[in-house]
Coordinates of C-alpha atoms and ligand atoms in Angstrom, one line a residue:
M1 CA 141.1 -144.6 -22.3
T2 CA 144.1 -146.5 -20.1
T3 CA 146.3 -144.7 -18.4
A4 CA 149.0 -145.7 -20.2
I5 CA 147.6 -144.1 -23.0
A6 CA 147.0 -140.7 -21.6
E7 CA 150.2 -140.4 -20.1
G8 CA 152.0 -141.6 -23.5
Q9 CA 149.2 -138.5 -25.1
E10 CA 150.7 -136.3 -22.7
L11 CA 154.7 -137.0 -23.1
V12 CA 153.6 -136.6 -26.7
E13 CA 152.1 -133.0 -26.6
A14 CA 154.0 -131.7 -24.2
E15 CA 157.6 -133.2 -26.3
A16 CA 156.0 -131.7 -29.5
S17 CA 155.1 -127.6 -27.8
R18 CA 159.1 -128.2 -27.2
R19 CA 160.0 -128.3 -31.4
R20 CA 160.3 -125.7 -33.4
T21 CA 160.6 -126.9 -37.0
F22 CA 161.9 -124.5 -39.6
A23 CA 164.2 -123.6 -43.0
I24 CA 165.9 -121.1 -44.6
I25 CA 165.6 -119.1 -47.2
S26 CA 167.4 -116.9 -49.1
H27 CA 169.4 -115.5 -52.7
P28 CA 173.0 -117.5 -52.0
D29 CA 175.1 -115.3 -50.3
A30 CA 172.7 -113.8 -48.1
G31 CA 174.0 -115.4 -45.4
K32 CA 172.1 -118.8 -44.2
T33 CA 175.1 -120.9 -43.6
T34 CA 176.8 -118.4 -41.0
L35 CA 173.9 -117.5 -39.4
T36 CA 172.7 -122.0 -39.1
E37 CA 176.9 -121.8 -37.8
K38 CA 175.7 -119.2 -35.4
F39 CA 172.5 -120.7 -34.3
L40 CA 174.6 -124.1 -33.1
L41 CA 177.0 -121.2 -31.5
Y42 CA 174.3 -120.0 -29.3
S43 CA 172.3 -122.9 -28.3
G44 CA 175.8 -124.0 -27.3
A45 CA 176.1 -127.1 -29.5
V46 CA 179.6 -126.5 -31.5
N47 CA 182.0 -124.0 -28.7
Q48 CA 183.4 -121.9 -31.5
A49 CA 181.7 -120.3 -34.7
G50 CA 184.0 -122.1 -37.4
S51 CA 182.6 -126.1 -36.4
V52 CA 180.0 -126.5 -39.3
K53 CA 182.7 -125.9 -41.7
A54 CA 185.2 -127.9 -40.5
R55 CA 182.2 -130.4 -40.5
S56 CA 180.6 -129.5 -43.7
G57 CA 184.6 -130.4 -45.4
R58 CA 184.7 -133.7 -43.8
R59 CA 181.8 -134.4 -44.9
S60 CA 182.4 -133.5 -48.6
A61 CA 185.2 -136.1 -48.4
R62 CA 182.9 -138.1 -47.6
S63 CA 180.3 -138.0 -50.7
D64 CA 181.8 -137.3 -53.7
W65 CA 178.8 -135.9 -55.7
M66 CA 178.7 -133.5 -53.4
E67 CA 181.9 -131.9 -54.9
M68 CA 179.6 -130.0 -57.2
E69 CA 177.9 -128.0 -55.0
Q70 CA 181.3 -127.4 -53.3
Q71 CA 182.5 -126.3 -56.9
R72 CA 179.7 -124.0 -58.0
G73 CA 178.7 -123.2 -54.3
I74 CA 175.5 -123.9 -54.1
S75 CA 174.0 -126.2 -51.8
V76 CA 171.6 -129.1 -53.7
A77 CA 171.6 -131.7 -50.9
S78 CA 168.9 -130.6 -48.1
T79 CA 169.6 -131.3 -44.2
A80 CA 168.4 -131.7 -41.3
L81 CA 170.2 -130.4 -37.7
Q82 CA 168.8 -130.6 -34.3
F83 CA 170.1 -128.6 -31.5
D84 CA 168.5 -127.9 -27.8
Y85 CA 168.0 -124.3 -27.1
R86 CA 166.4 -123.0 -24.1
G87 CA 164.5 -126.0 -23.2
H88 CA 163.3 -126.4 -26.6
V89 CA 165.0 -129.0 -29.4
V90 CA 165.3 -127.4 -32.9
N91 CA 164.7 -128.9 -36.1
L92 CA 166.6 -127.0 -39.1
L93 CA 165.8 -128.1 -42.7
D94 CA 168.3 -126.8 -44.8
T95 CA 167.3 -125.7 -48.5
P96 CA 168.8 -125.4 -51.3
G97 CA 169.6 -121.6 -51.8
H98 CA 169.1 -121.7 -55.9
R99 CA 165.7 -121.3 -57.5
D100 CA 166.6 -124.1 -60.3
F101 CA 165.7 -126.6 -57.1
S102 CA 163.0 -124.6 -55.8
E103 CA 161.2 -128.3 -56.1
D104 CA 163.1 -129.3 -53.3
T105 CA 162.3 -126.3 -51.7
Y106 CA 159.0 -127.2 -51.2
R107 CA 159.2 -129.9 -50.6
V108 CA 161.1 -129.3 -47.3
L109 CA 158.8 -126.7 -47.1
A110 CA 155.8 -129.2 -46.6
A111 CA 157.9 -130.6 -43.3
V112 CA 158.6 -127.4 -41.6
D113 CA 156.5 -125.3 -39.4
A114 CA 158.0 -121.8 -40.5
A115 CA 160.8 -120.5 -42.5
V116 CA 163.5 -117.6 -41.6
M117 CA 163.9 -115.4 -44.7
V118 CA 167.6 -113.9 -44.6
L119 CA 167.8 -110.7 -46.6
D120 CA 171.5 -109.0 -47.2
T121 CA 170.6 -105.8 -45.7
A122 CA 173.2 -103.8 -48.9
K123 CA 170.7 -106.1 -51.7
G124 CA 167.3 -106.4 -50.4
I125 CA 164.9 -109.0 -52.3
E126 CA 166.4 -110.4 -54.9
A127 CA 165.6 -112.6 -57.9
Q128 CA 165.7 -116.0 -55.7
T129 CA 164.0 -115.1 -52.7
L130 CA 161.3 -114.1 -54.9
K131 CA 161.2 -117.1 -56.9
L132 CA 161.4 -118.9 -52.9
F133 CA 159.4 -116.8 -51.4
E134 CA 157.0 -117.6 -54.1
V135 CA 157.1 -121.3 -52.2
C136 CA 156.6 -120.0 -48.7
R137 CA 153.1 -118.8 -49.3
S138 CA 151.4 -121.0 -52.1
R139 CA 151.6 -123.3 -48.3
H140 CA 150.5 -120.1 -46.0
M141 CA 154.0 -120.3 -44.4
P142 CA 154.7 -117.9 -41.4
V143 CA 157.9 -116.3 -42.2
L144 CA 160.1 -114.4 -40.0
T145 CA 162.8 -111.5 -41.8
F146 CA 166.2 -111.3 -40.7
L147 CA 167.8 -108.4 -41.9
N148 CA 171.6 -109.7 -41.9
K149 CA 174.7 -108.1 -43.1
F150 CA 174.0 -104.7 -40.7
D151 CA 178.1 -104.6 -39.9
R152 CA 178.1 -103.3 -43.7
P153 CA 177.2 -100.0 -45.7
G154 CA 173.9 -100.9 -46.7
R155 CA 170.1 -99.2 -47.6
D156 CA 168.1 -97.4 -45.2
P157 CA 166.1 -100.0 -42.7
L158 CA 162.8 -98.0 -43.4
E159 CA 163.2 -97.9 -47.1
L160 CA 163.6 -102.3 -46.6
L161 CA 160.3 -102.5 -45.2
D162 CA 158.7 -100.8 -47.7
E163 CA 160.6 -103.2 -50.5
I164 CA 159.3 -106.6 -48.9
E165 CA 156.2 -105.7 -48.3
D166 CA 155.5 -104.0 -52.1
Q167 CA 157.6 -106.9 -53.9
I168 CA 156.5 -109.5 -52.1
G169 CA 153.4 -108.5 -50.3
L170 CA 154.1 -109.8 -46.9
R171 CA 154.2 -107.4 -44.0
P172 CA 157.4 -106.6 -41.4
T173 CA 156.4 -105.9 -38.6
P174 CA 159.8 -105.0 -36.8
I175 CA 160.5 -106.7 -33.6
T176 CA 164.0 -105.2 -33.5
W177 CA 165.1 -102.2 -34.9
P178 CA 168.9 -101.3 -35.5
V179 CA 170.8 -98.2 -33.3
G180 CA 173.1 -97.0 -35.7
I181 CA 173.2 -97.2 -39.8
P182 CA 174.4 -100.1 -42.0
G183 CA 178.2 -100.5 -41.3
D184 CA 178.0 -98.2 -38.1
F185 CA 176.0 -101.0 -36.0
R186 CA 176.1 -101.2 -32.9
G187 CA 172.8 -102.4 -31.5
V188 CA 169.0 -103.3 -31.5
I189 CA 165.6 -101.4 -30.2
D190 CA 163.8 -104.9 -28.4
R191 CA 160.6 -103.3 -29.2
R192 CA 158.8 -105.3 -26.5
T193 CA 160.2 -104.3 -23.9
G194 CA 161.7 -100.7 -25.7
G195 CA 165.1 -101.3 -24.2
F196 CA 168.0 -100.9 -26.3
V197 CA 171.1 -104.1 -26.3
R198 CA 174.4 -103.0 -26.9
F199 CA 176.5 -105.8 -28.5
T200 CA 180.6 -105.9 -28.1
R201 CA 182.3 -107.5 -31.2
T202 CA 184.3 -111.0 -30.3
V203 CA 187.2 -111.8 -32.4
R204 CA 185.8 -113.0 -36.0
G205 CA 182.5 -113.7 -34.7
A206 CA 183.6 -116.9 -33.1
T207 CA 182.0 -116.4 -29.8
A208 CA 178.9 -115.2 -28.5
A209 CA 178.3 -111.2 -29.0
P210 CA 178.6 -109.5 -25.7
E211 CA 175.5 -107.6 -24.9
E212 CA 174.2 -105.0 -22.2
D213 CA 171.1 -103.0 -21.8
V214 CA 171.3 -99.8 -21.6
D215 CA 168.2 -97.7 -20.6
P216 CA 166.6 -94.8 -23.0
D217 CA 168.5 -91.9 -20.4
R218 CA 171.8 -93.1 -21.2
A219 CA 171.8 -94.5 -24.5
E220 CA 170.6 -90.9 -25.9
V221 CA 174.1 -89.5 -24.2
E222 CA 176.3 -92.2 -24.7
E223 CA 174.8 -93.0 -28.7
G224 CA 173.9 -89.9 -29.3
D225 CA 172.0 -89.6 -32.9
A226 CA 172.0 -92.7 -33.9
W227 CA 169.6 -93.5 -30.7
R228 CA 167.7 -90.7 -31.3
Q229 CA 167.2 -92.2 -35.0
A230 CA 166.6 -95.2 -33.8
A231 CA 164.5 -93.7 -31.4
E232 CA 162.5 -91.9 -34.1
E233 CA 161.9 -94.4 -36.4
V234 CA 160.7 -97.0 -33.7
E235 CA 157.4 -94.4 -32.8
L236 CA 157.1 -94.2 -36.8
L237 CA 156.1 -98.0 -36.6
D238 CA 153.9 -97.7 -33.5
E239 CA 152.4 -95.1 -35.1
V240 CA 151.5 -96.7 -38.5
G241 CA 151.3 -99.8 -36.0
A242 CA 153.8 -102.6 -37.6
N243 CA 153.3 -104.5 -34.6
L244 CA 153.1 -108.3 -34.0
D245 CA 150.4 -109.9 -34.9
A246 CA 150.5 -113.5 -34.3
P247 CA 146.9 -115.0 -36.3
T248 CA 148.3 -112.9 -39.3
F249 CA 151.8 -114.1 -38.7
L250 CA 150.6 -117.3 -38.8
S251 CA 148.7 -117.3 -41.7
G252 CA 151.5 -115.4 -43.3
K253 CA 150.5 -112.0 -44.1
T254 CA 153.0 -110.3 -41.7
S255 CA 156.2 -111.0 -40.9
P256 CA 157.9 -111.0 -37.3
L257 CA 161.1 -108.3 -38.6
F258 CA 165.0 -108.9 -37.3
V259 CA 167.4 -107.2 -37.7
G260 CA 172.2 -108.2 -37.2
S261 CA 174.9 -109.1 -39.2
A262 CA 175.2 -113.5 -38.8
L263 CA 178.8 -112.0 -38.5
T264 CA 179.7 -110.8 -35.9
N265 CA 176.5 -112.4 -33.9
F266 CA 174.7 -109.1 -34.0
G267 CA 170.9 -110.1 -33.0
V268 CA 171.1 -113.4 -33.7
R269 CA 170.0 -114.0 -30.4
H270 CA 166.9 -112.2 -31.3
L271 CA 166.7 -114.1 -34.2
L272 CA 166.8 -117.4 -32.8
D273 CA 164.8 -116.3 -28.9
G274 CA 162.1 -115.2 -32.0
V275 CA 162.1 -118.4 -33.6
I276 CA 161.1 -120.1 -30.0
D277 CA 158.8 -117.2 -28.9
I278 CA 157.4 -116.5 -32.0
A279 CA 157.7 -119.3 -34.6
P280 CA 154.3 -122.1 -33.6
A281 CA 155.0 -125.9 -32.6
P282 CA 153.8 -128.8 -34.6
E283 CA 150.1 -128.8 -34.5
A284 CA 147.8 -130.8 -36.5
R285 CA 148.2 -131.7 -39.9
L286 CA 145.4 -131.9 -42.7
T287 CA 145.0 -135.6 -43.9
A288 CA 144.9 -136.0 -47.7
G289 CA 141.2 -136.2 -47.3
S290 CA 141.5 -132.5 -45.7
D291 CA 140.5 -133.7 -41.8
L292 CA 143.0 -131.9 -38.8
H293 CA 145.3 -135.6 -37.7
P294 CA 146.1 -134.5 -33.7
I295 CA 149.4 -134.3 -33.2
D296 CA 148.4 -136.9 -29.8
E297 CA 147.6 -140.4 -32.4
P298 CA 150.0 -142.8 -32.3
F299 CA 152.8 -142.6 -34.9
S300 CA 152.1 -140.9 -38.4
G301 CA 155.0 -139.3 -40.5
F302 CA 155.0 -138.1 -44.0
V303 CA 158.7 -139.3 -46.7
F304 CA 159.6 -135.3 -48.1
K305 CA 162.8 -136.2 -49.9
V306 CA 164.3 -139.7 -50.7
Q307 CA 168.2 -140.0 -51.4
A308 CA 170.6 -142.4 -52.3
N309 CA 174.0 -142.4 -52.7
M310 CA 174.4 -139.7 -50.0
D311 CA 177.4 -141.6 -48.7
K312 CA 180.0 -143.7 -51.3
S313 CA 181.0 -146.3 -48.7
H314 CA 177.5 -147.2 -47.9
R315 CA 175.8 -146.8 -51.5
D316 CA 172.3 -146.9 -49.6
R317 CA 168.8 -145.0 -49.8
L318 CA 167.5 -142.9 -47.3
A319 CA 164.6 -141.7 -47.0
F320 CA 163.8 -138.8 -44.6
V321 CA 160.6 -138.5 -42.8
R322 CA 159.1 -135.4 -40.8
V323 CA 157.4 -137.2 -37.4
N324 CA 153.1 -135.2 -37.7
S325 CA 151.9 -137.6 -34.8
G326 CA 152.8 -139.5 -31.4
H327 CA 156.0 -140.9 -30.5
F328 CA 158.7 -142.6 -33.1
E329 CA 160.4 -145.4 -31.6
R330 CA 163.5 -146.8 -33.6
G331 CA 162.3 -151.1 -34.0
M332 CA 158.6 -150.3 -34.4
T333 CA 156.8 -151.7 -37.1
V334 CA 154.5 -149.5 -39.0
T335 CA 151.8 -149.6 -41.9
H336 CA 153.7 -147.7 -46.0
Q337 CA 150.3 -146.2 -46.1
R338 CA 151.2 -146.4 -50.2
T339 CA 151.1 -149.7 -50.5
G340 CA 149.1 -151.5 -46.8
K341 CA 152.6 -153.1 -46.3
P342 CA 154.8 -153.1 -42.9
F343 CA 158.1 -151.9 -42.6
S344 CA 160.3 -151.7 -40.1
T345 CA 162.2 -149.3 -38.8
K346 CA 165.4 -150.3 -37.4
Y347 CA 167.6 -148.5 -39.5
A348 CA 166.4 -144.8 -38.2
S349 CA 169.5 -142.3 -38.0
S350 CA 169.3 -138.9 -37.4
V351 CA 170.7 -136.3 -40.4
F352 CA 173.0 -133.6 -40.6
G353 CA 174.5 -134.2 -44.2
S354 CA 175.6 -137.1 -44.6
E355 CA 177.1 -138.0 -41.2
R356 CA 174.4 -140.2 -39.6
D357 CA 173.9 -140.7 -36.1
T358 CA 171.3 -143.6 -34.7
I359 CA 168.0 -142.0 -33.5
D360 CA 166.0 -144.4 -31.2
N361 CA 162.8 -141.8 -30.5
A362 CA 161.6 -138.6 -32.4
Y363 CA 158.6 -136.9 -31.6
P364 CA 155.8 -134.5 -34.1
G365 CA 158.4 -131.9 -36.1
D366 CA 161.2 -134.0 -35.8
V367 CA 162.7 -135.5 -38.9
V368 CA 163.9 -139.1 -39.1
G369 CA 166.4 -140.8 -41.6
L370 CA 165.3 -144.0 -42.9
V371 CA 168.0 -146.4 -44.9
N372 CA 167.6 -148.4 -47.8
A373 CA 164.5 -147.5 -47.5
T374 CA 163.8 -149.0 -50.9
G375 CA 160.1 -148.8 -51.1
L376 CA 159.6 -145.5 -50.1
Q377 CA 158.5 -142.6 -52.3
I378 CA 158.7 -138.8 -51.6
G379 CA 154.9 -138.1 -50.2
D380 CA 154.0 -141.6 -48.5
T381 CA 152.5 -141.3 -45.9
L382 CA 153.6 -143.9 -42.5
F383 CA 151.8 -145.1 -40.1
A384 CA 151.4 -146.8 -36.5
G385 CA 147.9 -146.5 -35.6
S386 CA 144.6 -146.0 -37.6
E387 CA 145.0 -145.3 -41.4
V388 CA 146.1 -141.9 -42.1
E389 CA 147.2 -140.8 -45.7
F390 CA 148.8 -136.9 -45.8
P391 CA 148.0 -134.8 -49.0
A392 CA 150.8 -135.7 -52.4
I393 CA 153.5 -133.7 -52.5
P394 CA 153.3 -131.9 -55.8
R395 CA 155.6 -131.5 -58.6
F396 CA 156.0 -128.4 -60.3
E397 CA 155.4 -127.3 -63.6
P398 CA 158.5 -128.1 -65.7
E399 CA 160.0 -125.1 -67.7
V400 CA 163.1 -126.5 -68.9
F401 CA 163.2 -129.4 -71.3
S402 CA 166.3 -131.8 -72.6
V403 CA 166.7 -135.1 -74.3
A404 CA 168.7 -137.4 -72.8
R405 CA 170.8 -140.4 -74.6
P406 CA 173.3 -142.8 -73.0
R407 CA 176.3 -142.1 -74.8
D408 CA 177.7 -145.5 -74.7
V409 CA 174.9 -147.3 -75.6
S410 CA 176.9 -150.6 -74.3
R411 CA 175.8 -148.7 -71.0
F412 CA 172.0 -148.8 -71.5
K413 CA 171.5 -150.5 -68.1
Q414 CA 173.2 -148.7 -65.7
F415 CA 171.8 -146.0 -67.7
R416 CA 168.5 -147.0 -67.3
R417 CA 169.0 -147.5 -63.6
G418 CA 170.2 -143.8 -62.8
L419 CA 167.4 -142.7 -65.0
A420 CA 164.7 -144.6 -62.6
Q421 CA 166.4 -143.8 -59.1
L422 CA 167.2 -140.1 -60.1
E423 CA 163.4 -139.5 -61.1
E424 CA 162.3 -141.3 -58.0
E425 CA 164.1 -138.5 -55.9
G426 CA 162.7 -136.7 -57.6
V427 CA 166.1 -134.8 -59.3
L428 CA 163.8 -134.4 -62.4
Q429 CA 161.3 -135.5 -64.1
V430 CA 161.6 -137.8 -66.9
L431 CA 159.3 -138.1 -69.8
R432 CA 158.4 -140.1 -72.5
D433 CA 156.2 -140.9 -76.1
G434 CA 156.1 -144.0 -78.3
E435 CA 158.5 -142.1 -79.7
S436 CA 160.7 -141.6 -77.3
G437 CA 161.0 -145.1 -75.0
D438 CA 163.3 -145.6 -72.5
V439 CA 166.7 -144.4 -75.1
A440 CA 165.6 -140.7 -75.6
P441 CA 163.4 -139.4 -73.0
V442 CA 162.2 -136.1 -72.5
L443 CA 163.8 -134.5 -69.2
A444 CA 162.1 -132.0 -68.1
A445 CA 163.4 -129.8 -64.7
V446 CA 162.3 -126.1 -62.8
G447 CA 166.1 -125.3 -64.1
A448 CA 168.8 -126.0 -66.3
M449 CA 171.2 -126.5 -63.4
Q450 CA 168.9 -130.2 -61.9
F451 CA 170.6 -131.1 -65.4
E452 CA 173.4 -130.8 -64.8
V453 CA 173.3 -132.0 -61.1
F454 CA 171.7 -135.0 -62.8
A455 CA 174.5 -135.6 -65.8
H456 CA 177.0 -135.2 -62.4
R457 CA 175.4 -137.9 -60.7
L458 CA 174.5 -140.7 -63.4
E459 CA 178.0 -140.5 -64.3
N460 CA 179.5 -140.9 -60.8
E461 CA 177.1 -143.1 -59.3
F462 CA 175.6 -145.1 -61.8
G463 CA 178.5 -145.1 -64.7
A464 CA 177.0 -143.9 -67.0
T465 CA 177.4 -140.4 -69.1
V466 CA 174.4 -139.0 -70.9
E467 CA 174.4 -136.6 -73.9
L468 CA 172.3 -133.8 -73.6
S469 CA 170.0 -132.2 -76.4
A470 CA 167.9 -129.7 -76.7
T471 CA 164.3 -129.2 -77.2
P472 CA 162.4 -126.9 -79.3
Y473 CA 159.9 -127.2 -75.9
T474 CA 159.5 -123.8 -73.3
V475 CA 156.2 -125.0 -71.6
A476 CA 154.5 -128.1 -70.2
R477 CA 150.1 -128.6 -69.0
R478 CA 148.4 -131.6 -67.7
T479 CA 146.2 -133.0 -69.8
D480 CA 144.3 -135.6 -69.8
D481 CA 143.3 -138.7 -72.4
D482 CA 139.9 -137.0 -74.2
T483 CA 142.6 -133.1 -74.8
A484 CA 145.9 -135.8 -75.3
T485 CA 144.3 -137.0 -78.6
E486 CA 143.0 -134.0 -80.2
L487 CA 146.4 -132.1 -79.1
R488 CA 148.4 -135.5 -81.2
A489 CA 146.6 -134.1 -84.2
I490 CA 148.5 -131.1 -84.3
S491 CA 152.2 -130.2 -84.8
G492 CA 154.6 -128.2 -82.7
V493 CA 152.4 -130.0 -79.7
R494 CA 154.2 -133.1 -78.4
I495 CA 152.7 -135.3 -75.8
M496 CA 154.2 -137.3 -72.9
E497 CA 153.8 -139.2 -69.9
S498 CA 155.3 -139.3 -67.0
D499 CA 156.8 -142.6 -64.5
D500 CA 153.4 -141.8 -62.7
G501 CA 150.9 -141.8 -65.6
T502 CA 151.0 -138.2 -65.5
Q503 CA 149.8 -136.9 -70.0
F504 CA 152.1 -134.1 -70.1
A505 CA 151.9 -131.7 -73.7
L506 CA 154.8 -129.8 -74.3
F507 CA 154.5 -127.3 -76.6
E508 CA 156.8 -124.6 -78.3
S509 CA 155.7 -121.1 -76.7
I510 CA 153.5 -119.7 -74.2
Y511 CA 151.3 -118.0 -76.7
R512 CA 150.9 -121.5 -79.1
L513 CA 149.5 -122.5 -75.9
Q514 CA 147.3 -119.2 -75.1
R515 CA 145.9 -119.2 -78.7
L516 CA 145.1 -123.0 -78.4
Q517 CA 143.0 -122.7 -74.7
N518 CA 141.6 -119.5 -75.6
E519 CA 140.5 -121.5 -79.4
N520 CA 139.3 -124.2 -77.3
P521 CA 138.2 -123.5 -73.6
D522 CA 136.8 -126.5 -72.6
W523 CA 140.3 -128.8 -72.9
C524 CA 142.1 -130.1 -70.0
L525 CA 145.3 -128.2 -70.3
E526 CA 146.4 -127.6 -66.3
R527 CA 148.9 -125.8 -64.8
I528 CA 150.7 -127.7 -62.1
V529 CA 151.4 -125.9 -59.0
A530 CA 150.6 -122.4 -58.6
A531 CA 153.8 -121.5 -57.1
Ligands
G4P601 P1 175.0 -118.1 -48.6 O1 174.9 -119.8 -47.0 O2 173.2 -117.9 -47.7 O3 175.4 -119.1 -49.6 O4 176.1 -117.5 -47.5 P2 177.2 -118.1 -46.7 O5 176.8 -117.5 -44.7 O6 178.0 -118.2 -46.6 O7 177.3 -116.0 -46.9 C1 178.0 -115.7 -47.9 C2 179.3 -114.4 -47.2 O8 178.6 -113.6 -46.8 C3 180.5 -115.3 -46.8 O9 181.5 -114.3 -47.1 C4 180.4 -115.0 -45.2 O10 180.9 -114.4 -44.1 C5 179.4 -113.3 -45.5 N1 178.4 -112.8 -44.2 C6 177.5 -113.8 -44.0 N2 176.8 -112.8 -42.9 C7 177.3 -112.0 -43.1 C8 176.9 -110.6 -41.7 O11 176.4 -110.8 -40.8 N3 178.6 -109.4 -42.2 C9 179.3 -109.8 -43.4 N4 180.0 -108.6 -43.3 N5 179.4 -110.7 -44.4 C10 178.5 -111.6 -43.5 P3 182.6 -115.0 -48.0 O12 183.4 -114.1 -48.3 O13 181.8 -115.5 -49.3 O14 182.8 -116.3 -47.2 P4 184.3 -116.4 -46.3 O15 185.5 -116.2 -46.9 O16 183.8 -115.6 -45.1 O17 183.9 -118.1 -45.4

């Protein structure tokens, strides 16, 4: 091996080991946006909390389909954020907070190495936390937990630990433990050191919360019952062995837990330190052939998201690539594995919402936005050395179905173009059969809100309005030619095909499906993703 190659590999290994790439998952309103903003505050990327909101204001002014996010208070578009902290490079990928977009969440989670699950202390596990967590579980993702909003009255933290374990089967291992009840939150015991860290509020939480290390004797005098109760609870945690355990954390069975308040910044530093100290750095990745592809191989990465028209003034198409190995240099020519064709990376950028900066170098764990990457699709691999293919990102099983027709037939061309683009982005799946053709395809989605995004974007970006009408179908299974032939003869079942040639059998009820399965156990009726 030449010295230059060895030095290159050392650089890649060093850069990869200082990266942490993760996503935050939470039920809407649990505090994901606030926490993201406070991470930026603690990293020094912004001087005062509040800047992200100003930033998102600018962003929405430039991108009109994000209007919908603002009106609905939900995040539809995922973005990638990079900042430095304690000599590390942190990549924080945003996930949509609503369960209807859990397929997008799944794609983002394919590109991260860990997740932070944020819970509202007053509410515990909520419906959408559950759905999003299931996505983490299906990927065996290491998850850190943050119990947020401790500044407000809420539930007993011990009870919340039980709830997490009972409802999602993840065993919390608290790293920090609250001193003071929710609503009268004073600080945390750091179980790694046994020390008490007392916080002080700052005006509107705009700057970092001052911290004071207080030894146990003084804590007992100054905090009285609040301290005694916390110390007893910590003893209990020690007794039941709820301690940080790296192997079970990395395999997604236990979850290091932190308590705090994103609003007042209490506990935010501990959580961010936890991401650096406990969450894994990028490591060798599994290929489609189930081999491990080491990080010090030449550049490789995969597309986990495609998004067109994020910025109305550019009207371009952006492919988000997670780097899996090697050193990415803007301008390098790589190979597009699916087509075998060379691909130029001249227009590479970092992406925050629709804001972009040119990116010249990237390492494992980083996210690169490739502009006008028309040929790239979700799941595609790019590589610079010997050929590698990363696993495809599976589509979710659709749960809602709707027939789409252009309202204005004279705009049929625009309707078709929009349909193709939005399907490629994975906004939803478009199913067709001989009967529907392109005039009345069936749209299949995980949640109804995907239809709203589809209709909104079709109108705003492609100038075509759509009429959506209900179908009798409620469940779909993937099928093959032989089973499809049998099923076509059965009334109430419809066989349709997606763009990639996958055949779906649509049923009016799960009971009907189950009966057919029982009567014909050899038929091919597969679930798509066991999420
Ligand atoms: P999300 O991205 O998960 O949807 O939640 P987001 O951060 O937008 O927070 C939702 C609401 O919860 C916001 O209040 C936010 O200020 C509040 N919040 C977040 N973290 C904490 C916390 O630690 N303690 C308390 N008490 N509140 C918290 P809002 O009134 O909806 O918005 P705003 O007017 O404050 O911006």
